[in-house]
């Protein structure tokens, strides 16, 4: 029976997440990052390992305080670390490596209610206009950003889209690489349809290959998508920090505020496992009256298509 805490034990846990629980690679990557921070805290004196018995509830409490006071982590980030610890120690308990779970009583810090950052429709149009289409690469980049905005997909889902996931005949996009290996169908917006047709006319893709590729035909990285989103936003003169996730927030916020879809439908479009993550878009502020009038173009058509799903 393994009785020490070290990197190998962390990797064993992560392997179990991947193989037995089918967790996404993004989840595994995040857990690895957070648990390595915990490992560095525990092994402060450059030990290679410590007995699991030394990982007490008091030590975990000191670690949470360390994240808040020394690393200055916000409550939302600390909640993520707590989730990683609970999952890790739950695995150790199930594997009978420990008799008592020291993480069972860990309490999450309260997260303040915050609204997701999003763009106004005019800013989105400026973003698209900032991308010249005089080269194949620029045409691809504009197609990428328009896909993010008009489908609300996560960046990890976007890089895994394949050519056959765009169904022009039935007007929908299949998102196959969502969280938990699920898939969903999202209506194909008319403006996005037009853009993707232009893109596919000029960009040669391998049969069965990825929708958006690099010059060698390989899959683009999520980091590349983040870089071009930030670059084109700055070139458009947008002062806000713009990321692929901000475009997802924009899609959700403008769509909900347009009154075209209800919260249940929005949750399904976004691929949320429940309504808790979706309710953040039901916010009201001084701009609500303005944004309520700014409907995504032609979304009456999208609503009609939703009835076919």
XYZ file of C-alpha atoms in Angstrom:
309
model
C 0.000 0.000 0.000
C 1.394 3.372 -1.027
C 1.893 5.626 1.998
C 3.819 8.610 0.661
C 2.816 11.770 -1.166
C 4.864 12.588 -4.244
C 4.622 13.417 -7.953
C 4.089 9.778 -8.878
C 0.985 9.574 -6.701
C -0.421 12.698 -8.328
C 0.128 11.183 -11.772
C -1.544 7.956 -10.673
C -4.598 9.966 -9.635
C -4.649 11.855 -12.944
C -4.434 8.604 -14.881
C -7.448 7.332 -12.991
C -9.357 10.482 -13.919
C -8.544 9.939 -17.572
C -9.075 6.195 -17.829
C -11.782 5.438 -15.287
C -13.784 8.661 -15.166
C -13.200 9.882 -18.739
C -12.433 13.405 -17.586
C -11.418 15.926 -20.252
C -7.774 16.757 -20.876
C -8.433 20.338 -19.815
C -9.709 19.142 -16.440
C -6.691 16.864 -16.005
C -4.314 19.658 -16.979
C -5.934 22.003 -14.455
C -5.837 19.433 -11.659
C -2.180 18.699 -12.369
C -1.288 22.395 -12.186
C -3.162 22.922 -8.916
C -1.861 19.759 -7.251
C 1.713 20.631 -8.154
C 1.250 23.931 -6.311
C 0.053 21.897 -3.332
C 3.038 19.564 -3.656
C 5.456 22.510 -3.631
C 3.788 23.808 -0.481
C 4.028 20.431 1.275
C 7.601 19.693 0.190
C 8.997 23.068 1.181
C 12.241 21.592 2.467
C 13.005 19.875 -0.876
C 11.916 16.466 0.320
C 11.101 13.967 -2.376
C 8.049 12.691 -0.525
C 6.214 12.761 2.789
C 4.000 10.164 4.476
C 0.338 10.536 3.622
C -0.375 10.616 7.340
C 1.275 14.065 7.457
C -1.361 15.484 5.104
C -3.766 16.501 7.856
C -6.847 18.694 7.850
C -4.835 21.371 9.661
C -2.188 21.300 6.935
C -4.837 21.693 4.244
C -6.272 24.640 6.156
C -2.828 26.254 6.289
C -2.487 25.651 2.543
C -5.764 27.422 1.775
C -4.615 30.364 3.896
C -1.316 30.328 1.993
C -3.175 30.619 -1.314
C -5.138 33.612 -0.047
C -2.454 35.474 1.927
C 0.810 34.626 0.187
C -0.235 33.939 -3.390
C -3.112 36.444 -3.218
C -5.462 34.134 -5.104
C -9.033 35.257 -5.583
C -11.909 33.239 -4.095
C -12.844 31.691 -7.436
C -9.296 30.374 -7.944
C -9.147 29.007 -4.400
C -12.445 27.191 -4.976
C -10.813 25.461 -7.942
C -7.892 24.346 -5.770
C -10.299 23.056 -3.131
C -12.103 21.033 -5.796
C -8.787 19.498 -6.905
C -7.892 18.569 -3.319
C -11.291 17.024 -2.629
C -11.082 14.924 -5.775
C -7.490 13.861 -5.056
C -8.106 12.847 -1.450
C -11.352 11.183 -2.433
C -9.301 8.984 -4.767
C -6.798 8.184 -2.011
C -9.653 7.168 0.275
C -11.310 4.973 -2.365
C -7.956 3.327 -3.089
C -7.541 2.708 0.659
C -4.282 4.657 0.768
C -5.728 6.681 3.663
C -8.246 5.796 6.340
C -9.535 9.324 7.011
C -10.068 11.970 4.345
C -8.548 15.281 5.566
C -10.226 17.211 2.731
C -13.769 16.151 3.574
C -14.425 19.234 5.711
C -12.688 21.790 3.492
C -14.964 24.801 2.995
C -14.982 26.833 -0.193
C -14.478 30.581 0.168
C -17.485 32.597 -0.931
C -17.216 33.947 -4.461
C -18.568 37.444 -5.026
C -21.299 37.688 -7.626
C -19.619 38.847 -10.807
C -20.848 39.341 -14.311
C -18.923 37.844 -17.218
C -17.029 40.274 -19.399
C -18.626 40.665 -22.799
C -18.543 42.910 -25.864
C -21.235 45.132 -27.287
C -22.454 44.164 -30.719
C -20.715 47.219 -32.212
C -17.409 46.049 -30.715
C -17.878 42.586 -32.199
C -18.410 44.088 -35.643
C -15.288 46.227 -35.201
C -13.353 43.101 -34.256
C -14.384 41.289 -37.429
C -13.717 44.380 -39.552
C -10.163 44.608 -38.185
C -9.266 41.335 -39.886
C -8.343 41.831 -43.557
C -9.311 38.990 -45.861
C -6.652 39.557 -48.485
C -4.801 36.369 -47.507
C -5.854 32.797 -46.814
C -4.568 33.051 -43.257
C -6.600 36.182 -42.555
C -9.683 34.551 -44.056
C -9.170 31.592 -41.739
C -8.639 33.837 -38.714
C -11.833 35.783 -39.364
C -13.686 32.498 -39.795
C -12.312 31.316 -36.447
C -13.443 34.411 -34.544
C -16.834 34.395 -36.220
C -17.258 30.731 -35.291
C -16.440 31.518 -31.667
C -18.996 34.327 -31.595
C -21.829 32.804 -33.613
C -21.714 29.367 -31.947
C -20.501 30.128 -28.405
C -18.158 27.129 -28.447
C -15.273 26.814 -26.019
C -11.822 27.299 -27.524
C -10.964 23.636 -26.864
C -14.112 22.643 -28.738
C -13.288 24.929 -31.661
C -9.852 23.454 -32.357
C -11.421 19.978 -32.464
C -14.111 20.857 -35.006
C -13.861 18.886 -38.246
C -15.101 19.693 -41.720
C -17.965 17.211 -41.468
C -19.169 18.895 -38.275
C -20.493 21.778 -40.403
C -23.822 20.642 -41.816
C -24.806 23.209 -44.434
C -27.795 21.164 -45.603
C -29.526 21.085 -42.203
C -27.978 24.319 -40.916
C -26.214 23.214 -37.748
C -22.752 22.697 -36.261
C -21.891 19.519 -34.361
C -19.716 20.163 -31.302
C -18.152 16.782 -30.527
C -15.448 17.593 -28.009
C -17.381 19.202 -25.190
C -16.772 18.549 -21.506
C -17.270 14.939 -20.518
C -16.892 13.732 -24.122
C -20.480 14.815 -24.912
C -21.670 16.364 -28.141
C -24.345 18.866 -29.049
C -25.745 20.579 -32.123
C -25.730 24.358 -32.475
C -27.720 26.196 -35.172
C -25.596 27.542 -38.022
C -26.035 31.303 -38.144
C -26.563 32.705 -41.684
C -23.602 35.102 -41.393
C -21.347 32.286 -40.200
C -22.595 30.019 -42.962
C -21.626 32.598 -45.573
C -18.193 33.085 -43.999
C -17.449 29.357 -43.755
C -18.445 28.790 -47.378
C -15.936 31.457 -48.437
C -13.288 29.905 -46.212
C -13.825 26.376 -47.526
C -13.655 27.583 -51.115
C -10.120 28.862 -50.597
C -8.687 26.620 -47.894
C -7.933 23.051 -48.925
C -8.743 20.586 -46.175
C -7.897 16.928 -45.851
C -10.935 14.601 -45.965
C -11.984 13.940 -42.381
C -9.493 16.509 -41.129
C -9.860 19.448 -38.792
C -11.900 22.466 -39.858
C -9.233 24.987 -38.927
C -5.641 23.968 -39.616
C -2.154 25.410 -39.804
C -0.112 25.603 -42.986
C 0.951 21.977 -42.628
C -2.624 20.753 -42.238
C -2.327 20.104 -38.509
C -4.675 21.164 -35.740
C -4.278 24.680 -34.395
C -3.399 25.147 -30.743
C -5.727 26.834 -28.281
C -2.903 29.245 -27.470
C -2.797 30.384 -31.110
C -6.535 31.111 -30.985
C -6.047 33.179 -27.824
C -3.180 35.099 -29.442
C -5.055 36.080 -32.584
C -8.151 37.029 -30.592
C -6.093 39.380 -28.441
C -4.156 40.781 -31.426
C -7.171 41.573 -33.588
C -9.011 43.094 -30.622
C -6.124 45.472 -30.031
C -5.973 46.302 -33.736
C -9.693 47.058 -33.589
C -9.041 49.547 -30.798
C -11.049 47.597 -28.217
C -9.804 48.526 -24.750
C -11.224 45.490 -22.980
C -9.286 42.270 -22.547
C -10.722 40.030 -25.271
C -10.270 36.265 -25.175
C -12.095 33.377 -26.882
C -14.072 32.935 -23.668
C -15.148 36.581 -23.804
C -16.627 35.876 -27.247
C -18.474 32.915 -25.730
C -19.767 35.191 -22.968
C -20.804 37.731 -25.593
C -22.727 35.119 -27.563
C -24.561 33.998 -24.435
C -25.262 37.461 -23.050
C -26.541 39.042 -26.257
C -28.542 35.966 -27.154
C -30.245 35.804 -23.770
C -30.900 39.533 -23.570
C -32.361 39.547 -27.071
C -35.270 37.561 -25.687
C -34.924 34.943 -28.433
C -34.122 32.003 -26.148
C -34.907 31.081 -22.572
C -32.337 30.039 -19.983
C -32.929 26.324 -20.530
C -32.260 26.605 -24.267
C -29.206 28.772 -23.657
C -27.802 26.187 -21.258
C -28.206 23.524 -23.946
C -26.543 25.688 -26.604
C -23.560 26.364 -24.343
C -23.134 22.710 -23.402
C -23.566 23.346 -19.676
C -24.215 20.324 -17.488
C -26.734 22.307 -15.441
C -28.332 25.720 -15.057
C -25.994 26.956 -12.332
C -23.317 28.084 -14.804
C -25.863 29.577 -17.154
C -27.636 31.828 -14.658
C -24.660 34.210 -14.602
C -26.036 35.653 -17.855
C -29.256 36.741 -16.151
C -27.722 39.955 -14.920
C -29.033 43.478 -15.144
C -27.131 46.732 -15.125
C -27.333 50.223 -16.557
C -26.646 48.874 -20.051
C -29.436 46.298 -20.020
C -31.926 48.561 -21.772
C -29.458 49.181 -24.575
C -28.255 45.620 -25.070
C -31.801 44.291 -24.963
C -32.322 46.107 -28.273
C -29.173 44.725 -29.864
C -30.216 41.364 -31.235
C -27.739 39.133 -32.964
C -28.438 39.479 -36.706
C -31.145 37.188 -38.061
C -31.633 35.287 -34.823
C -35.314 34.959 -35.573
C -34.111 32.401 -38.123
C -32.020 30.696 -35.463
C -35.041 30.436 -33.172
C -37.029 28.675 -35.870
C -34.166 26.233 -36.417
C -34.033 25.496 -32.693
C -37.486 23.995 -32.918
C -36.034 21.222 -35.070
C -33.607 20.039 -32.368
